[in-house]
Short mmCIF file of C-alpha atoms and ligand atoms in Angstrom, two decimals:
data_model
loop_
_atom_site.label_atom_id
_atom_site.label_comp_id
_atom_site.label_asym_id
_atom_site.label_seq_id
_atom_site.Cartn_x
_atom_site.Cartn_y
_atom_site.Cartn_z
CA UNK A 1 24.96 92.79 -52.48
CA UNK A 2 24.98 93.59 -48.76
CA UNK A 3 27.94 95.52 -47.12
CA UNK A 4 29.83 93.47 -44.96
CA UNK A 5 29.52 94.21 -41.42
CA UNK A 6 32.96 94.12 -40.91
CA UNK A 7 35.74 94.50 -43.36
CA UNK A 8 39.70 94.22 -42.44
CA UNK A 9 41.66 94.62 -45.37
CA UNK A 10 45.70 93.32 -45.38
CA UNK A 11 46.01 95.45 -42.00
CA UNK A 12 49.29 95.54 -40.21
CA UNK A 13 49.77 96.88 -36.66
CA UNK A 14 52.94 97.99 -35.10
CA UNK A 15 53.63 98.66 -31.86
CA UNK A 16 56.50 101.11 -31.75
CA UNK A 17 57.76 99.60 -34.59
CA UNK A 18 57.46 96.19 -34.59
CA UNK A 19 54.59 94.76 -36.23
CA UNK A 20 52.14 92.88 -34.11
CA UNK A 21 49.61 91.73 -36.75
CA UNK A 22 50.50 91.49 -40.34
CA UNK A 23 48.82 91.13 -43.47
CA UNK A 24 45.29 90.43 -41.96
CA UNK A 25 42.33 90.25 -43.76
CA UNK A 26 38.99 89.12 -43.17
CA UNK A 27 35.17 89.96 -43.31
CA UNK A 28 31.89 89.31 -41.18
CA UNK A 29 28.33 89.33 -42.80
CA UNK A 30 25.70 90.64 -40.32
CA UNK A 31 24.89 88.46 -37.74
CA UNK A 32 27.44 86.72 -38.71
CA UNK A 33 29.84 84.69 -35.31
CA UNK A 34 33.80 84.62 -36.19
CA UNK A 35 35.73 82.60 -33.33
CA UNK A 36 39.20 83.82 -33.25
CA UNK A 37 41.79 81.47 -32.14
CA UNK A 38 45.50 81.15 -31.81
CA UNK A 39 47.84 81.65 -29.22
CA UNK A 40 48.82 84.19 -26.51
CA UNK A 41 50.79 87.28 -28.41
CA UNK A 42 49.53 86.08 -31.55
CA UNK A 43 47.35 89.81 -32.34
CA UNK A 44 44.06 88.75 -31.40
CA UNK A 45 43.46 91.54 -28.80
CA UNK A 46 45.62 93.91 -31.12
CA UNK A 47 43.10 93.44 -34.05
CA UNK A 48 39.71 93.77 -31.90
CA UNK A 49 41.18 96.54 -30.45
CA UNK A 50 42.34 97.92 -34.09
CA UNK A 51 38.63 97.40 -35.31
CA UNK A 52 36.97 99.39 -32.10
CA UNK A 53 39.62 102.67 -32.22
CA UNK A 54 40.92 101.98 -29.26
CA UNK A 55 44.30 100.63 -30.09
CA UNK A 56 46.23 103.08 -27.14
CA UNK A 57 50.05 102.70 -27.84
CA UNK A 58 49.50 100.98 -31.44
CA UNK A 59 49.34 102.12 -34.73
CA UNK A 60 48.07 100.75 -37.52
CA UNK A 61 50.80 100.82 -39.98
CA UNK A 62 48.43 99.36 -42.99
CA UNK A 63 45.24 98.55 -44.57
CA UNK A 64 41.71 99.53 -43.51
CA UNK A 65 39.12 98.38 -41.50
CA UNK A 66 35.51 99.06 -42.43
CA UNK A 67 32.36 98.98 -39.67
CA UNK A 68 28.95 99.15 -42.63
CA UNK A 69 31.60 101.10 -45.04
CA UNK A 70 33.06 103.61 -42.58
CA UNK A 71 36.79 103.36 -42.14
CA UNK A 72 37.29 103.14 -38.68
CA UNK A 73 41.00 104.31 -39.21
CA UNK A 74 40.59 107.27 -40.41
CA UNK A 75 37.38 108.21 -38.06
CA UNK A 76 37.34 110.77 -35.70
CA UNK A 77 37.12 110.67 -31.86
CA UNK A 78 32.84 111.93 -32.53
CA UNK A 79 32.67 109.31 -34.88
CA UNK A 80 34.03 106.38 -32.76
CA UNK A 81 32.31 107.36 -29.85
CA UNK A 82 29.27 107.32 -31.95
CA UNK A 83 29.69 103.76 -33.31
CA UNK A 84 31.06 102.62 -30.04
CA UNK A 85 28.31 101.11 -27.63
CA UNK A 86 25.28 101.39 -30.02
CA UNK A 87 26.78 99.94 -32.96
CA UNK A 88 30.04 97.81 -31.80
CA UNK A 89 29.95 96.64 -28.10
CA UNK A 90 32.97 95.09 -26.44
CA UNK A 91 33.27 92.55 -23.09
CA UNK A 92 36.08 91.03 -22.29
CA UNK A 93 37.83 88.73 -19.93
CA UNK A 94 36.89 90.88 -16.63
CA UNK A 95 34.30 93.27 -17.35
CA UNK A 96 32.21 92.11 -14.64
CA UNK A 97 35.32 93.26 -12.64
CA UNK A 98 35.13 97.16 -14.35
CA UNK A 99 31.61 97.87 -12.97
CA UNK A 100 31.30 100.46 -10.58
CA UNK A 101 31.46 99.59 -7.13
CA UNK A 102 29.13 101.82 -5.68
CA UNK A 103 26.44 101.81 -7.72
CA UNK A 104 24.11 99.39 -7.85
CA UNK A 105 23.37 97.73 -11.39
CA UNK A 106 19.85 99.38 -12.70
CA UNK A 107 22.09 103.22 -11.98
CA UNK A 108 25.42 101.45 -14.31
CA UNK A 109 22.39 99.95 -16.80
CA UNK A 110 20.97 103.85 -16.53
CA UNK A 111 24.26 105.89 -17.18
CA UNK A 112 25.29 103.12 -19.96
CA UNK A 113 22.54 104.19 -22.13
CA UNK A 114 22.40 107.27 -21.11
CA UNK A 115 25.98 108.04 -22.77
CA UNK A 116 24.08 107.42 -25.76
CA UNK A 117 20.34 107.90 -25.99
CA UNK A 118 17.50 110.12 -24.30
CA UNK A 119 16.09 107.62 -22.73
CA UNK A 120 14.68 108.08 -18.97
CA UNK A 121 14.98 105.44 -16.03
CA UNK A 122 11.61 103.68 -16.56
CA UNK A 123 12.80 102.38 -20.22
CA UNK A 124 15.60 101.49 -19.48
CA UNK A 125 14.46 99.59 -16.07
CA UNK A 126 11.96 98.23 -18.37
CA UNK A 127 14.47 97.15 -21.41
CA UNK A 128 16.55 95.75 -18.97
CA UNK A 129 14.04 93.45 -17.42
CA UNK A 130 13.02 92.06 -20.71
CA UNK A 131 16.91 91.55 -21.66
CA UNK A 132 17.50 89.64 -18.33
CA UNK A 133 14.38 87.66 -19.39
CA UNK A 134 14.77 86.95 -22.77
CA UNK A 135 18.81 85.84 -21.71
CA UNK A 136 17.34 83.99 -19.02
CA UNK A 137 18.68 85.20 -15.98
CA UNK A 138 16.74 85.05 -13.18
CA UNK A 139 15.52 87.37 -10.80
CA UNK A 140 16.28 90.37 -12.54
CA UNK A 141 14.80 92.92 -10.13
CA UNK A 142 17.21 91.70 -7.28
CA UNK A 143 20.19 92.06 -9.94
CA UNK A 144 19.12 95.53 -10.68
CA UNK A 145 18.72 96.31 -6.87
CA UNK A 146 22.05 95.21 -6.60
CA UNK A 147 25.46 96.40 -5.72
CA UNK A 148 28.75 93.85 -7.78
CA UNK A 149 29.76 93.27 -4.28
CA UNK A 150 26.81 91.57 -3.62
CA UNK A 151 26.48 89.06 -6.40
CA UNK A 152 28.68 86.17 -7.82
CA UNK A 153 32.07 87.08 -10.04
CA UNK A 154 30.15 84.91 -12.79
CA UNK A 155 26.88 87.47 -12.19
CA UNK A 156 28.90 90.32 -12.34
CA UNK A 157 30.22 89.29 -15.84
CA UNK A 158 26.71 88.43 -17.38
CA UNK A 159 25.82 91.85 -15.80
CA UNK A 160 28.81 93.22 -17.67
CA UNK A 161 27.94 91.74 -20.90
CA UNK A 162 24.28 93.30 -20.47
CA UNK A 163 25.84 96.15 -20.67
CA UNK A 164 26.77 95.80 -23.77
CA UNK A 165 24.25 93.98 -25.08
CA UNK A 166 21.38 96.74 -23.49
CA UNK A 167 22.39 99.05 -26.85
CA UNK A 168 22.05 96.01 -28.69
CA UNK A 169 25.40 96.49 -30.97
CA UNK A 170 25.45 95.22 -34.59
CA UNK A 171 28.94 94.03 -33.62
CA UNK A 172 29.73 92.68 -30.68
CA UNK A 173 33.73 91.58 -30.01
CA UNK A 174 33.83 89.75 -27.48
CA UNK A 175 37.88 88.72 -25.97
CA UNK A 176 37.82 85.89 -23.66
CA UNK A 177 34.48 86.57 -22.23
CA UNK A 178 34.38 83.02 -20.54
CA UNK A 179 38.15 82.40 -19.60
CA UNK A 180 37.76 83.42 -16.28
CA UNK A 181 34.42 81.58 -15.46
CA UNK A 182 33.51 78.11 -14.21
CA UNK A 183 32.45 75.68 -16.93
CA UNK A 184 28.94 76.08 -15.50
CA UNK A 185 28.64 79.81 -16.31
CA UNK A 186 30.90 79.52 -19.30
CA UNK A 187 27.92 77.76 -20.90
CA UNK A 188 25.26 80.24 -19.73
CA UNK A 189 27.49 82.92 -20.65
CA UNK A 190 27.73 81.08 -24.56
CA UNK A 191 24.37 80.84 -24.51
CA UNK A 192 23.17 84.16 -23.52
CA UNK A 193 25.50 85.24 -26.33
CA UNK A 194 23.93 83.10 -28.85
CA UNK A 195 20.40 83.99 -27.89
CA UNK A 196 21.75 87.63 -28.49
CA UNK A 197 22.00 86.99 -32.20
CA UNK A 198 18.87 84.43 -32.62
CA UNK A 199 16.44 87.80 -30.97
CA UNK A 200 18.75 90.94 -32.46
CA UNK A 201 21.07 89.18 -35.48
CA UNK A 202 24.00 90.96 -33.29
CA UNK A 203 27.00 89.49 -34.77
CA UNK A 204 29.50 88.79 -32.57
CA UNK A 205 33.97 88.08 -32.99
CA UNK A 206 34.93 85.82 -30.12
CA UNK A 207 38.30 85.41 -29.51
CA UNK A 208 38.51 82.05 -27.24
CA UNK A 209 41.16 79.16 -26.21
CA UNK A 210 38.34 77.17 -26.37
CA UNK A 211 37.82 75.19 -29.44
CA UNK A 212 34.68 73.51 -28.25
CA UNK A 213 33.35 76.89 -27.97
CA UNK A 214 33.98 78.13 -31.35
CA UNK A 215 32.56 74.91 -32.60
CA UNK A 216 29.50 75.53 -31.15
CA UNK A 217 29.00 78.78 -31.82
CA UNK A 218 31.03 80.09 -34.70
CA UNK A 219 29.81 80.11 -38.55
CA UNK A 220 33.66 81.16 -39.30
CA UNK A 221 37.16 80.44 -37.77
CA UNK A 222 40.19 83.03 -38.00
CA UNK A 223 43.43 81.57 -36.45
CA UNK A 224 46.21 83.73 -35.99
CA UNK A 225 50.22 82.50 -35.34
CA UNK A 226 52.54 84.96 -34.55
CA UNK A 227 50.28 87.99 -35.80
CA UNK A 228 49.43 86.77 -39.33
CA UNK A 229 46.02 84.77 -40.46
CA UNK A 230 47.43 81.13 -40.83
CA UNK A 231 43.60 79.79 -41.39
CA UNK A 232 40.22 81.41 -42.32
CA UNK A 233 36.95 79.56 -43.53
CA UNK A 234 33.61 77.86 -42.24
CA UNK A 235 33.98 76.08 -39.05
CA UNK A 236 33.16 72.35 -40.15
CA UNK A 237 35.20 72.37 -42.75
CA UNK A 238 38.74 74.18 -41.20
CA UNK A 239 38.10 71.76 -38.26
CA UNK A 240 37.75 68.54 -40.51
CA UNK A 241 40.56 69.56 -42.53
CA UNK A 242 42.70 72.18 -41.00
CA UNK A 243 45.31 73.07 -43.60
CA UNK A 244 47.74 74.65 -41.40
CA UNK A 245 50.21 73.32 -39.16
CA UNK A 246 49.39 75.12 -36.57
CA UNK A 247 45.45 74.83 -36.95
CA UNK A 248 45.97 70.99 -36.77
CA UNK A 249 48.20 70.88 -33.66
CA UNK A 250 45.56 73.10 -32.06
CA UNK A 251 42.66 71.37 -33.09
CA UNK A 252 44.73 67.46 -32.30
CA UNK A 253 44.94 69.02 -28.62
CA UNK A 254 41.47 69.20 -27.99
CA UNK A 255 40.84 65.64 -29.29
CA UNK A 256 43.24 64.56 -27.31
CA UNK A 257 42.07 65.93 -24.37
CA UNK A 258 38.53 64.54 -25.01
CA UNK A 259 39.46 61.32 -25.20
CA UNK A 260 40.23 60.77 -21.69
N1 LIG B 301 50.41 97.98 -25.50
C1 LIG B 301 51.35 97.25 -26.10
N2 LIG B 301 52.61 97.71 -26.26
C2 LIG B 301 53.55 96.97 -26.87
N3 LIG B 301 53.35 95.74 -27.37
C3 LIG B 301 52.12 95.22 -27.23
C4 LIG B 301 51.06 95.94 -26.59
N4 LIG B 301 49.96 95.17 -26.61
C5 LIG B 301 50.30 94.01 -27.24
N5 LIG B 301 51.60 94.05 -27.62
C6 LIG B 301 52.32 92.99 -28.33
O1 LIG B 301 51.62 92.66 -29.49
C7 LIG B 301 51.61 91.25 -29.70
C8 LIG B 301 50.17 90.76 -29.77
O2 LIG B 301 49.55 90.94 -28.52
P1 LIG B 301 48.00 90.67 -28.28
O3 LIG B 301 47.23 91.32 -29.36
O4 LIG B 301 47.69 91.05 -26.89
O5 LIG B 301 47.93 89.09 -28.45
P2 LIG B 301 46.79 88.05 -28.02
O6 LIG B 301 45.56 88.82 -27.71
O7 LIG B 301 46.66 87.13 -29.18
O8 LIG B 301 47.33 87.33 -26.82
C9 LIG B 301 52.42 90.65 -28.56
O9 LIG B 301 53.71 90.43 -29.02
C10 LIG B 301 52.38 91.70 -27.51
O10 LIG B 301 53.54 91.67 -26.73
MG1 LIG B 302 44.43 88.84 -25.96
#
């Protein structure tokens, strides 16, 4: 049987002392796309976070969390910074926003991959190309010429989740990579994220709001209510019959919505 890519067993996380997430378990197969859903406070963040090392104040106060069979709890700082990047990449809500401002993109691109591999600045200028090509983004020579000044707050976060994707992670968590984009560059945003896993079988944990997305995209749903796992299975079938309270309030809002 194949390892599972990712593997959270009953983990609880406490934030000086008050749990956060409790009793969480779940798995992704590789290449695998989990939507995570639920509320603001509800752990999402605090479990991605949990699963990358990089958890800052928290602690977590049980249960392990396997990347391929290494417990990233108990890993050391080489070890994380090994597996982060290369093997688990993270965007988030603003990462176009954390680029460097005075750089422009193919130097960020460089250093990125530098951090981790031996590579000079003609491979990467060249893997880079073929990334913005194969996600479909135009004119990737100006992008690399660059500066994030000088392109869109939507181009600065597909140029933020290039640079994740440029190590082309096994994992890639991604926390409200479209909430702060316009519908139009939500979609290209989804898509470039899909394509992703059709050309690398990158599999990716979304945490969204956005139910349509997850629906789209997702092969499993997690949703989380006030830090525990209320629901946890294959998309079609948690959305035809959510079982949970909660899941059914959430998922009756979108319809709702729709409807108009
Ligand atoms: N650095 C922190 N210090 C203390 N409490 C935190 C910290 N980060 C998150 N929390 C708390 O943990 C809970 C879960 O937060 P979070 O994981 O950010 O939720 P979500 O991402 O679902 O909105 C919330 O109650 C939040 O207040
Ligand atoms: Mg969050």
């Amino acid at each position: 049987m194949q390892r599972p890519l990712l593997d959270i067993q009953h983990v609880e996380i406490s934030y000086g002392g008050s749990p956060a997430v409790q009793d969480v378990s779940l798995q992704m197969e590789p290449g695998q796309i989990l939507g995570i859903v639920g509320e603001s406070g509800s752990g999402k963040s605090t479990l991605i976070k949990a699963a990358m090392g990089l958890l800052g104040e928290g602690v977590v106060t049980r249960g392990d969390i396997y990347y391929k069979g290494v417990n990233v709890i108990d890993a050391g700082k080489e070890t994380l910074r090994r597996l982060r990047g290369p093997e688990m990449g993270m965007i988030f809500q603003n990462t176009g926003a954390s680029l460097c401002p005075v750089r422009n993109i193919e130097e960020q691109l460089y250093e990125s991959v530098r951090q981790h591999e031996n590579a000079t600045r003609e491979e990467v200028r060249f893997r880079a190309l073929e990334l913005f090509e194969n996600m479909r983004l135009a004119e990737g020579e100006r992008i690399l010429q660059s500066y994030p000044f000088e392109l869109s707050g939507g181009m600065n976060q597909r140029v933020g989740i290039m640079m994740a994707m440029i190590l082309k992670p096994n994992l890639l968590f991604a926390d409200e990579p479209t909430s702060a984009l316009d519908v139009t560059v939500q979609a290209q945003v989804v898509k470039e994220m899909m394509k992703m896993r059709e050309l690398y079988g990158t599999g990716i944990a979304i945490v969204t709001h956005n139910i349509g997305i997850v629906e789209y995209m997702a092969d499993k749903i997690a949703v989380m209510y006030q830090g525990r796992l209320v629901e946890y299975g294959d998309v079609e079938q948690v959305i035809r019959h959510p079982q949970d309270p909660y899941t059914k309030k959430l998922i009756g809002a979108v319809l709702r919505i729709n409807r108009n």
